[in-house]
XYZ file of C-alpha atoms in Angstrom:
770
model
C 6.052 88.338 83.325
C 4.430 87.273 80.049
C 5.160 90.686 78.509
C 8.811 90.491 79.550
C 9.086 86.958 78.147
C 7.813 88.220 74.807
C 10.246 91.154 74.964
C 13.007 88.595 75.650
C 12.170 86.778 72.413
C 12.620 90.052 70.517
C 15.789 91.172 72.290
C 17.481 87.758 72.621
C 20.626 87.259 70.545
C 20.804 83.428 70.407
C 20.530 81.554 67.090
C 16.891 80.514 67.502
C 15.872 84.077 68.156
C 17.815 85.237 65.101
C 15.961 82.731 62.961
C 12.657 83.932 64.350
C 13.535 87.552 63.658
C 14.547 86.837 60.081
C 10.863 86.638 59.225
C 10.170 89.929 60.928
C 10.381 93.147 58.959
C 12.731 95.797 60.240
C 14.010 93.914 63.341
C 16.128 96.865 64.505
C 13.089 99.090 64.721
C 11.187 96.332 66.517
C 13.992 95.969 69.065
C 14.021 99.734 69.589
C 10.254 99.757 70.195
C 10.583 96.853 72.608
C 13.220 98.701 74.628
C 11.031 101.819 74.685
C 8.149 99.762 76.063
C 10.354 98.224 78.759
C 11.652 101.663 79.777
C 8.104 103.022 80.079
C 7.061 100.004 82.163
C 10.037 100.435 84.506
C 9.444 104.158 84.992
C 5.649 103.903 85.346
C 4.475 104.552 88.892
C 1.203 102.642 88.496
C 2.791 99.177 88.677
C 4.016 97.512 91.860
C 7.839 97.856 91.811
C 8.339 94.504 93.531
C 6.397 92.679 90.796
C 8.279 94.451 88.001
C 11.609 93.686 89.704
C 10.753 90.012 90.165
C 9.924 89.686 86.472
C 12.791 91.816 85.181
C 15.862 90.379 86.900
C 15.651 86.699 85.890
C 14.006 87.175 82.496
C 15.133 90.370 80.804
C 18.175 91.943 82.522
C 20.838 89.955 80.591
C 19.202 90.816 77.255
C 19.001 94.518 78.123
C 22.688 94.596 79.047
C 23.524 92.715 75.843
C 21.637 95.272 73.732
C 24.304 97.826 74.684
C 26.598 95.928 72.299
C 24.246 96.195 69.297
C 25.295 97.921 66.063
C 22.580 100.565 65.710
C 23.239 103.633 67.861
C 19.539 104.205 68.621
C 19.181 100.713 70.134
C 22.342 101.221 72.234
C 21.141 104.600 73.509
C 17.690 103.242 74.373
C 19.228 100.240 76.168
C 21.263 102.665 78.281
C 18.080 104.623 79.068
C 16.463 101.387 80.269
C 19.533 100.674 82.421
C 19.159 104.154 83.907
C 15.721 103.187 85.317
C 16.829 99.913 86.927
C 18.648 101.173 90.089
C 15.651 103.200 91.316
C 13.376 100.213 90.572
C 15.520 97.987 92.816
C 15.228 100.417 95.734
C 11.463 100.847 95.238
C 11.074 97.076 94.897
C 12.936 96.384 98.166
C 15.681 94.306 96.521
C 18.012 92.282 98.736
C 21.710 93.154 99.139
C 22.664 90.172 96.982
C 20.290 91.250 94.203
C 21.644 94.801 94.301
C 25.255 93.598 94.144
C 24.572 91.283 91.186
C 22.611 93.895 89.258
C 25.181 96.631 89.974
C 27.973 94.450 88.542
C 25.914 93.620 85.452
C 25.086 97.261 84.859
C 28.705 98.327 85.417
C 29.877 95.779 82.844
C 27.350 97.175 80.333
C 28.001 100.883 80.982
C 31.797 101.087 81.441
C 32.832 100.214 77.849
C 30.456 102.812 76.400
C 31.630 105.428 78.901
C 35.284 104.807 78.061
C 35.007 104.683 74.254
C 35.636 107.941 72.397
C 34.521 107.154 68.861
C 30.798 106.921 69.579
C 27.651 108.764 68.660
C 26.924 111.789 70.894
C 23.581 110.327 72.012
C 25.315 107.153 73.266
C 27.894 109.196 75.201
C 25.196 111.256 76.929
C 23.067 108.188 77.738
C 26.127 106.389 79.139
C 26.804 109.347 81.407
C 23.172 109.420 82.603
C 23.243 105.664 83.252
C 26.484 105.975 85.252
C 24.913 108.788 87.296
C 21.953 106.585 88.182
C 24.185 103.627 89.081
C 26.617 105.635 91.222
C 23.946 107.711 92.952
C 21.761 104.758 93.953
C 23.837 101.537 93.942
C 27.263 102.954 94.892
C 27.455 100.675 97.949
C 27.210 97.628 95.659
C 30.207 98.698 93.554
C 33.801 97.944 94.450
C 36.280 100.726 95.144
C 38.027 100.003 91.838
C 34.748 100.220 89.918
C 33.807 103.503 91.596
C 37.223 105.034 90.965
C 37.104 103.891 87.330
C 33.797 105.707 86.913
C 35.252 108.811 88.560
C 38.253 108.762 86.227
C 36.035 108.469 83.163
C 33.744 111.242 84.386
C 36.715 113.600 84.719
C 37.769 112.719 81.193
C 34.284 113.507 79.910
C 34.262 116.764 81.887
C 37.424 117.874 80.071
C 35.964 116.959 76.674
C 34.193 119.816 74.886
C 31.433 117.639 73.381
C 30.480 115.875 76.626
C 31.196 118.495 79.295
C 27.543 119.599 79.782
C 26.330 115.993 80.173
C 29.281 115.265 82.514
C 28.393 118.312 84.638
C 24.804 117.062 84.994
C 26.101 113.597 85.922
C 28.441 114.978 88.591
C 25.629 117.127 89.991
C 23.377 114.079 90.393
C 26.152 112.098 92.084
C 27.063 115.011 94.368
C 23.435 115.453 95.389
C 23.296 111.778 96.352
C 26.595 112.116 98.263
C 25.054 114.800 100.495
C 22.733 112.210 102.052
C 24.976 109.119 101.719
C 28.192 109.266 103.713
C 29.490 106.076 102.039
C 29.597 107.830 98.628
C 32.976 109.517 98.917
C 33.818 112.158 96.309
C 37.171 113.089 97.823
C 39.219 111.283 95.120
C 37.924 113.687 92.468
C 36.936 116.739 94.513
C 40.064 118.808 93.859
C 40.295 118.174 90.141
C 36.537 118.508 89.584
C 36.311 121.885 91.307
C 39.396 123.045 89.421
C 37.892 122.046 86.065
C 34.518 123.582 86.923
C 36.251 126.822 87.880
C 37.910 126.904 84.455
C 34.526 126.343 82.791
C 33.169 129.443 84.536
C 35.315 131.481 82.134
C 33.619 130.002 79.056
C 31.444 132.140 76.791
C 28.668 129.530 76.662
C 25.953 130.441 79.172
C 24.745 126.826 79.384
C 28.237 125.643 80.350
C 28.653 128.372 82.967
C 25.217 127.730 84.461
C 25.836 123.986 84.667
C 29.282 124.538 86.209
C 27.866 126.929 88.812
C 25.091 124.534 89.821
C 27.603 121.672 90.048
C 29.996 123.720 92.231
C 27.064 124.630 94.476
C 26.111 120.965 94.877
C 29.657 119.603 95.271
C 30.645 122.241 97.818
C 28.079 120.801 100.215
C 29.925 117.459 100.011
C 33.197 118.930 101.305
C 32.492 117.995 104.915
C 34.521 119.393 107.810
C 37.970 120.913 107.368
C 39.925 117.689 107.899
C 37.674 115.364 105.883
C 38.920 116.301 102.398
C 42.356 117.770 101.788
C 42.084 120.583 99.263
C 44.845 121.862 97.007
C 46.480 125.132 97.941
C 44.952 128.026 96.068
C 41.937 126.047 94.812
C 39.292 127.984 96.750
C 41.085 131.219 95.926
C 40.746 130.414 92.223
C 37.141 129.206 92.473
C 35.938 132.208 94.504
C 37.757 134.638 92.214
C 35.954 133.131 89.196
C 32.635 133.210 91.070
C 33.089 136.899 91.880
C 33.242 137.735 88.176
C 29.701 136.343 87.776
C 28.236 138.270 90.742
C 26.941 141.091 88.529
C 23.480 142.383 87.616
C 23.767 141.677 83.873
C 22.494 138.101 84.366
C 20.602 137.787 87.635
C 19.999 134.048 87.356
C 23.693 133.228 86.988
C 24.374 135.776 89.720
C 21.907 133.960 92.011
C 23.621 130.585 91.421
C 27.094 132.111 91.898
C 26.020 133.609 95.237
C 24.494 130.289 96.269
C 27.734 128.455 95.359
C 29.801 130.966 97.361
C 27.461 130.452 100.304
C 27.818 126.657 100.058
C 31.629 126.907 100.044
C 31.664 129.234 103.053
C 29.165 127.071 104.924
C 31.202 123.903 104.285
C 34.566 125.551 104.906
C 34.399 128.573 107.251
C 38.185 128.880 106.829
C 37.533 130.370 103.383
C 36.069 133.465 105.082
C 39.110 135.617 104.291
C 38.909 134.613 100.614
C 35.179 135.399 100.529
C 35.915 138.793 102.048
C 38.654 139.420 99.477
C 36.863 138.252 96.311
C 33.111 138.007 96.879
C 32.404 140.874 99.280
C 33.416 143.695 96.863
C 31.180 142.152 94.185
C 28.338 141.865 96.712
C 28.615 145.523 97.666
C 28.546 146.583 94.023
C 25.554 144.322 93.354
C 23.700 145.744 96.367
C 23.693 149.168 94.702
C 21.940 147.821 91.607
C 18.255 148.764 91.181
C 17.841 145.506 89.193
C 18.553 143.263 92.199
C 15.437 141.262 93.137
C 13.814 137.840 93.653
C 16.162 134.810 93.684
C 19.363 136.858 93.381
C 18.352 139.025 96.349
C 17.387 135.963 98.413
C 20.771 134.310 97.686
C 22.576 137.540 98.555
C 20.780 137.715 101.915
C 21.660 134.084 102.719
C 25.323 134.704 101.877
C 25.504 137.866 104.002
C 23.967 135.928 106.878
C 26.589 133.175 106.474
C 29.418 135.735 106.288
C 28.458 137.023 109.728
C 27.852 133.545 111.189
C 31.257 132.367 109.911
C 33.019 135.459 111.323
C 34.371 136.216 107.858
C 33.409 139.849 108.499
C 32.160 141.313 111.769
C 28.605 142.611 111.970
C 29.681 146.192 112.655
C 32.106 146.246 109.737
C 29.609 144.738 107.288
C 26.803 147.013 108.461
C 29.063 150.007 107.992
C 30.009 148.933 104.470
C 26.355 148.437 103.486
C 25.163 151.695 105.045
C 28.050 153.505 103.360
C 26.630 152.587 99.958
C 23.773 155.026 100.568
C 26.141 157.802 101.593
C 28.259 157.197 98.473
C 25.222 157.452 96.229
C 23.982 160.688 97.792
C 20.470 161.479 96.623
C 20.858 159.276 93.525
C 20.052 156.016 95.337
C 16.583 154.879 94.279
C 13.829 153.400 96.435
C 14.635 149.834 95.328
C 18.301 150.193 96.229
C 17.521 151.644 99.667
C 14.972 148.876 100.279
C 17.463 146.135 99.285
C 20.278 147.523 101.451
C 17.874 147.889 104.392
C 16.903 144.238 104.039
C 20.584 143.252 103.906
C 21.346 145.126 107.136
C 18.265 143.719 108.887
C 19.192 140.175 107.812
C 22.685 140.307 109.302
C 21.335 141.985 112.440
C 19.007 139.031 113.069
C 21.923 136.551 113.346
C 23.965 138.675 115.759
C 23.900 137.912 119.522
C 20.772 139.360 121.252
C 22.714 141.921 123.293
C 24.487 143.272 120.220
C 21.223 143.270 118.281
C 19.397 145.252 120.984
C 22.174 147.828 120.998
C 21.921 148.094 117.216
C 18.131 148.621 117.409
C 18.579 151.442 119.902
C 21.161 153.075 117.617
C 18.794 152.692 114.660
C 15.987 154.458 116.557
C 18.347 157.318 117.372
C 19.511 157.461 113.757
C 15.927 157.769 112.469
C 15.256 160.846 114.571
C 18.631 162.412 113.839
C 18.931 161.907 110.063
C 17.407 163.202 106.850
C 16.800 162.101 103.280
C 18.014 158.680 102.139
C 19.714 157.887 105.454
C 16.420 158.411 107.306
C 14.579 156.193 104.805
C 17.258 153.502 105.174
C 16.998 153.440 108.974
C 13.189 153.375 108.830
C 13.231 150.369 106.499
C 15.945 148.607 108.534
C 13.754 148.901 111.631
C 10.733 147.634 109.694
C 12.554 144.656 108.129
C 14.035 143.741 111.483
C 10.507 143.757 112.902
C 9.470 141.140 110.343
C 11.927 138.662 111.849
C 12.323 139.726 115.477
C 9.605 140.373 118.055
C 10.380 144.010 118.894
C 7.730 144.093 121.618
C 9.921 141.693 123.630
C 12.516 144.465 123.999
C 11.273 146.952 126.635
C 10.193 150.285 125.171
C 11.362 149.576 121.619
C 8.033 148.716 119.960
C 6.195 151.720 121.378
C 9.025 154.087 120.467
C 9.186 152.789 116.911
C 5.425 152.959 116.473
C 5.413 156.588 117.569
C 8.300 157.390 115.199
C 6.661 155.620 112.249
C 3.374 157.483 112.760
C 5.175 160.820 113.094
C 7.081 160.187 109.868
C 3.775 159.728 108.037
C 3.340 163.501 108.485
C 6.797 164.289 107.055
C 7.208 166.858 104.281
C 9.315 164.346 102.311
C 7.149 161.972 100.216
C 9.820 159.228 100.133
C 10.127 159.346 103.916
C 6.344 158.976 104.240
C 6.284 155.887 102.025
C 9.311 154.359 103.777
C 7.617 154.881 107.167
C 4.386 153.306 105.875
C 6.225 150.208 104.629
C 8.289 149.971 107.811
C 5.172 150.211 109.987
C 3.500 147.381 108.076
C 6.574 145.133 108.155
C 7.325 145.745 111.824
C 3.788 144.586 112.661
C 4.431 141.023 111.454
C 6.364 139.741 114.492
C 4.753 142.191 116.948
C 1.089 142.167 115.914
C -0.263 142.846 119.369
C 1.583 146.167 119.574
C 1.632 147.598 116.068
C -1.649 146.405 114.482
C -4.009 148.130 116.993
C -2.009 151.320 116.473
C -2.459 151.146 112.690
C -6.203 150.518 112.990
C -6.846 153.254 115.556
C -4.889 155.787 113.487
C -6.794 154.689 110.395
C -10.071 155.422 112.168
C -9.138 159.052 112.831
C -7.167 159.931 109.684
C -8.159 161.313 106.308
C -6.700 161.996 102.898
C -3.022 161.187 102.270
C -2.369 159.810 105.751
C -5.321 157.430 105.407
C -3.810 156.176 102.142
C -0.413 155.655 103.818
C -1.928 153.747 106.753
C -3.800 151.495 104.329
C -0.535 150.869 102.473
C 0.963 149.868 105.873
C -1.931 147.475 106.355
C -1.472 146.086 102.850
C 2.264 145.535 103.472
C 1.471 143.812 106.762
C -1.026 141.461 105.089
C 1.365 140.672 102.207
C 4.205 139.886 104.616
C 1.911 137.644 106.654
C 0.882 135.808 103.474
C 4.534 134.992 102.798
C 4.698 133.180 106.140
C 1.424 131.296 105.620
C -0.956 133.813 107.203
C -1.864 131.571 110.154
C -1.068 134.243 112.771
C -3.157 136.797 110.877
C -6.399 134.790 110.881
C -7.349 135.701 114.451
C -6.934 139.421 113.677
C -9.169 139.497 110.580
C -12.298 140.463 112.617
C -10.374 143.546 113.798
C -9.232 144.532 110.299
C -12.408 143.861 108.310
C -14.673 146.681 109.641
C -12.083 149.308 108.683
C -11.788 147.907 105.157
C -15.575 147.709 104.716
C -15.914 151.303 105.797
C -13.306 152.537 103.309
C -14.885 150.652 100.392
C -17.038 153.804 100.019
C -14.162 156.276 100.094
C -14.265 158.877 97.322
C -10.489 158.627 96.771
C -9.675 156.001 94.125
C -6.201 155.427 95.587
C -7.673 154.604 98.993
C -10.187 152.189 97.456
C -7.397 150.500 95.475
C -5.476 149.886 98.701
C -8.634 148.516 100.333
C -9.184 146.214 97.346
C -5.617 144.887 97.562
C -6.038 144.212 101.284
C -9.353 142.417 100.752
C -7.927 140.410 97.850
C -4.958 139.228 99.930
C -7.192 138.422 102.910
C -9.489 136.438 100.606
C -6.513 134.254 99.665
C -5.718 133.651 103.359
C -9.269 133.210 104.699
C -11.637 132.726 101.734
C -14.467 131.327 103.869
C -14.530 134.533 105.921
C -13.861 137.191 103.272
C -15.784 135.945 100.207
C -19.238 136.079 101.887
C -18.434 139.652 102.974
C -17.468 140.593 99.398
C -20.607 138.908 98.065
C -22.715 140.989 100.453
C -20.925 144.175 99.350
C -21.466 143.250 95.685
C -25.211 143.259 96.375
C -25.029 146.612 98.167
C -27.791 148.912 96.866
C -26.923 152.129 98.714
C -26.576 155.462 96.986
C -22.789 155.103 96.725
C -22.936 151.501 95.547
C -20.804 152.269 92.474
C -17.817 152.920 94.765
C -18.418 149.720 96.726
C -18.897 147.604 93.603
C -15.750 149.062 92.035
C -13.776 148.047 95.141
C -15.296 144.545 95.174
C -14.428 143.969 91.499
C -10.828 145.017 92.111
C -10.602 142.872 95.255
C -11.687 139.763 93.330
C -9.232 140.620 90.540
C -6.386 140.837 93.087
C -7.534 137.621 94.777
C -7.486 135.721 91.473
C -4.056 137.139 90.668
C -2.954 136.019 94.140
C -4.027 132.434 93.256
C -7.034 132.056 95.492
C -8.455 128.529 95.469
C -10.863 128.093 92.544
C -12.977 125.733 94.611
C -13.530 128.444 97.226
C -14.246 131.244 94.750
C -16.367 129.487 92.098
C -19.668 129.426 94.107
C -19.494 133.235 94.385
C -18.538 134.032 90.775
C -22.129 134.321 89.402
C -22.751 137.147 91.900
C -19.502 138.946 91.090
C -20.161 138.672 87.337
C -23.349 140.697 87.805
C -21.009 143.705 88.048
C -20.733 143.501 84.240
C -24.357 144.658 84.068
C -23.850 147.772 86.212
C -24.611 151.152 84.658
C -21.427 152.810 85.899
C -18.679 152.584 83.268
C -15.856 152.371 85.817
C -17.536 149.370 87.475
C -18.046 147.706 84.080
C -14.358 148.217 83.281
C -13.225 146.745 86.597
C -15.568 143.783 86.067
C -14.030 143.173 82.637
C -10.546 143.237 84.152
C -11.758 140.798 86.804
C -12.980 138.442 84.060
C -9.689 138.863 82.197
C -7.772 137.880 85.351
C -10.029 134.857 85.853
C -9.642 133.648 82.264
C -5.885 134.156 82.400
C -5.173 132.548 85.798
C -8.096 130.132 86.369
C -10.204 129.529 83.229
C -12.207 126.859 85.061
C -13.651 129.606 87.262
C -15.641 131.130 84.398
C -15.797 128.433 81.698
C -19.303 127.345 82.700
C -20.541 130.945 82.972
C -19.277 132.160 79.606
C -22.373 131.526 77.517
C -24.938 133.146 79.821
C -23.130 135.838 81.789
C -19.889 136.810 80.071
C -20.048 136.455 76.264
C -23.234 138.558 75.773
C -21.656 141.384 77.795
C -18.323 141.091 75.967
C -20.164 141.197 72.655
C -22.036 144.384 73.607
C -19.157 146.183 75.312
C -16.746 145.494 72.452
C -19.055 147.586 70.222
C -20.084 150.239 72.742
C -19.412 153.803 71.600
C -20.033 156.780 73.891
C -18.503 159.793 72.211
C -19.125 163.275 73.550
C -17.850 166.752 72.729
C -15.947 168.715 75.339
C -15.904 172.471 74.847
C -12.365 173.743 75.483
C -13.041 177.328 74.446
C -11.169 177.907 71.166
C -11.864 174.348 70.022
C -13.848 171.234 70.877
C -12.387 167.869 71.851
C -14.060 164.480 71.301
C -13.931 162.059 74.228
C -14.956 158.413 73.922
C -15.905 157.189 77.396
C -16.345 153.608 76.163
C -12.815 153.256 74.743
C -11.364 151.524 77.878
C -14.311 149.112 77.810
C -13.718 148.159 74.173
C -10.023 147.597 74.881
C -10.786 145.435 77.911
C -13.473 143.449 76.041
C -11.063 142.660 73.208
C -8.403 141.608 75.725
C -10.872 139.216 77.350
C -11.834 137.766 73.962
C -8.162 137.296 72.981
C -7.386 135.536 76.262
C -10.463 133.304 75.913
C -9.230 132.243 72.471
C -6.043 131.003 74.125
C -7.326 129.614 77.432
C -10.888 128.391 76.814
C -11.781 128.536 73.077
C -14.509 125.899 73.475
C -16.521 128.430 75.515
C -16.719 130.865 72.579
C -18.909 131.096 69.503
C -16.062 132.467 67.392
C -18.063 132.912 64.181
C -20.576 135.226 65.855
C -17.712 137.410 67.075
C -16.316 138.050 63.592
C -18.594 141.083 62.933
C -17.242 142.589 66.146
C -13.682 142.071 64.897
C -14.592 143.745 61.591
C -15.829 146.803 63.523
C -12.703 146.778 65.676
C -10.565 146.946 62.527
C -12.261 150.257 61.710
C -12.002 151.669 65.245
C -9.429 154.113 66.626
C -5.741 153.279 66.301
C -5.269 151.497 69.653
C -8.253 149.222 69.071
C -7.180 148.528 65.488
C -3.702 147.427 66.545
C -5.207 145.212 69.235
C -7.617 143.676 66.700
C -4.709 143.036 64.318
C -2.932 140.958 66.964
C -6.103 138.992 67.737
C -6.767 138.127 64.077
C -3.153 137.103 63.436
C -3.389 134.813 66.466
C -6.693 133.367 65.188
C -5.117 132.563 61.805
C -3.030 129.821 63.399
C -5.627 128.568 65.890
C -9.050 129.144 64.319
C -8.546 129.707 60.574
C -12.011 128.657 59.349
C -14.001 131.564 60.926
C -11.309 134.014 59.753
C -11.547 132.793 56.137
C -15.347 132.965 56.272
C -15.197 136.598 57.425
C -12.310 137.688 55.177
C -14.441 139.882 52.884
C -15.753 141.887 55.873
C -12.156 142.717 56.796
C -11.282 144.170 53.390
C -12.720 147.669 53.765
C -11.205 148.522 57.189
C -7.858 146.970 56.240
C -7.845 148.915 52.983
C -8.281 152.182 54.891
C -5.506 151.236 57.322
C -2.858 150.270 54.757
C -3.669 153.354 52.658
C -3.517 155.738 55.577
C -2.066 159.094 54.517
C 0.920 160.460 56.401
C -0.133 164.108 55.917
C 2.358 166.519 57.441
C 3.526 164.149 60.162
C 7.248 163.835 60.872
C 9.552 162.066 63.327
C 7.969 159.653 65.767
C 4.451 160.493 64.543
C 5.438 159.426 61.016
C 7.042 156.224 62.337
C 3.786 155.480 64.186
C 1.811 155.793 60.932
C 4.259 153.473 59.179
C 3.954 150.881 61.974
C 0.173 151.151 61.719
C 0.330 150.430 57.980
C 2.698 147.482 58.496
C 0.400 146.061 61.179
C -2.491 146.062 58.688
C -0.283 144.391 56.080
C 0.684 141.662 58.544
C -3.008 140.848 58.973
C -3.554 140.803 55.210
C -0.596 138.450 54.659
C -1.597 136.148 57.534
C -5.132 135.756 56.166
C -3.944 135.336 52.562
C -1.862 132.312 53.575
C -4.893 130.433 54.924
C -6.485 127.685 52.820
C -9.450 129.062 50.888
C -8.838 132.733 51.721
C -7.790 133.643 48.171
C -10.945 131.981 46.816
C -12.822 134.976 48.209
C -12.814 137.320 45.225
C -13.136 140.562 47.170
C -10.268 139.679 49.482
C -8.116 138.301 46.657
C -8.576 141.517 44.633
C -7.550 143.550 47.670
C -4.400 141.462 48.194
C -3.370 141.660 44.511
C -3.975 145.403 44.423
C -1.759 145.986 47.468
C 0.957 143.614 46.214
C 1.120 145.440 42.897
C 1.177 148.882 44.515
C 4.579 150.585 44.342
C 3.924 152.692 47.454
C 3.340 149.534 49.513
C 6.417 147.723 48.194
C 8.853 148.914 50.942
C 6.331 148.078 53.664
C 5.705 144.588 52.249
C 9.438 144.024 51.989
C 9.920 145.057 55.634
C 7.147 142.714 56.787
C 8.626 139.860 54.756
C 12.041 140.419 56.355
C 10.394 140.248 59.800
C 8.795 136.915 58.928
C 12.101 135.491 57.705
């Protein structure tokens, strides 16, 4: 209360207050700061809303509303921002109906003139729109019908205005979202004209305008209610859906996702638009389904829309299934794996929402089609059966689960590689809803198989675990004791591909049941058998996958000291995997390794970044040099670069500068990597770079003076890019304070700048920077 009283003395406009402010320097700025403070206090969640409300309404509300009539645009805009916070404060502070009515009228009186005026600063217009959104969305029941309609009229005017249309779209979206849960907020007076205007905006070139219009259509469509609740203009939905269909393309998948979601909302609210959806949206959907780029949110929105099309009887299941399956036949053998997978998921999704009897008939037909088809059609039917098994318990249909399991396992022996992989994925997916039938079959087959089939069965297991993770993994927990022995056994497999699959499975299981899996991995990391290098390699990869899968840091951190011991292994492959594990930890969860950097990680990074293990391989007519430590040096530099970004306080950067100097003189790949690291350090850690500048001169000099020899074409372009990369480092260092005080480095820079052969390269680098 005392703070608000003091704010009142600053914001008050009576004569005494004016006299007091005459002795204050820069009263406008003081008023602006006071309003900022009030806004922060109102929006802060640490205060009790009831106390803030009790102090605000009698003491400060009139002054805040009066500030909207000030001369300085910044004060007006900030006053409107304060007003924006008041409605939510009233609700949180349990205001009475009388208080809400009085405040709503005061706020309306303050906002309406600024919303209706045209000759105002852009910031004021946008703040007025935001304030009106807050008032209408929260206190609409305290406004009269005339006040609400006046706001609606002004919002439509702002929507038609080029300078305020984006802010108006955001305002309408907020109001429409509130209308979905408040039946007394009726948008019918503006529904027709708003949707018409938004449809027109979908044809604009501006992506921001189109995105905002799409999101607003999506939100407003859900406010349409049943068919008789809002009378819509003839041809409106035809126009809107036609404009939406033009955006359902794969050139911008985010806009495509929102357009599909908006179409779904319209169809859900008004099933009578089914014929229009079939006419305008369905052809665009079918074209999109053939795109190999379709994925993530766009694919999810497409699946929801297809589901709604069937539920609304816009298109029958058989007709839609035929259209989708026909896309594979049209494409012949050109349809890629991603396209076949997407279309299979589409067919499975619409099959789930059909009546059980029709669905069972479809499943039987799918089983027959698998055995009687070849190529892409066979792959499609396999994946349809698998995706359907993710959502429907196939074991509940007599004979279906056992038949499918037998077919899937037989297809793993197919001569066609794509059919094998499709069968493996289908087997894993079908296991999700029918674990009791399919999972024992996978595990028993895994026990008796070898080679390629073993790899395929493990990929089925991996797919099963990943699908279970998407649903929370609760159902999988009881089956982990059955799965784990098979994974432990295959940790020692000689085939790297098999071990990679095992590592992915263990990593995903660790995310689901860390308390069960991490002790097992810790035990395997301490394995001292003859083939321990294979086991340790698998463990390192499993932890890397677990970290990438966002395993809880609290669960993993007690085990990290054991897993970091893999850095000290003699086997180079294990060292490399351990480095990649550290890289994943630093990138995703720096807190996992921050406390272990000094003792366990940095000494190993320092050594491995300088390790050189060259050997000569006799190839008969000539000898070839192989550097076995090259992957380790690359990985070590990647870890160091990521540490600079994520946890620089854990590094002794100065002691690493000699390593960077050696990296600048290494092979081309390492040099280019070192260039990027040093350029990054110039902006974040300039002092160590300046101190080490003279040690960089010799390797940089060799790089920028590299001779092109007889190279031509892409090889010559690669040399030129190498030279330019070195010059970028030189320029970045030369711009640091104190770098040119180093005589050796300064001489090098001046020599290169005055060199005629470097002039075109320097010019090209300068153009890049500009």
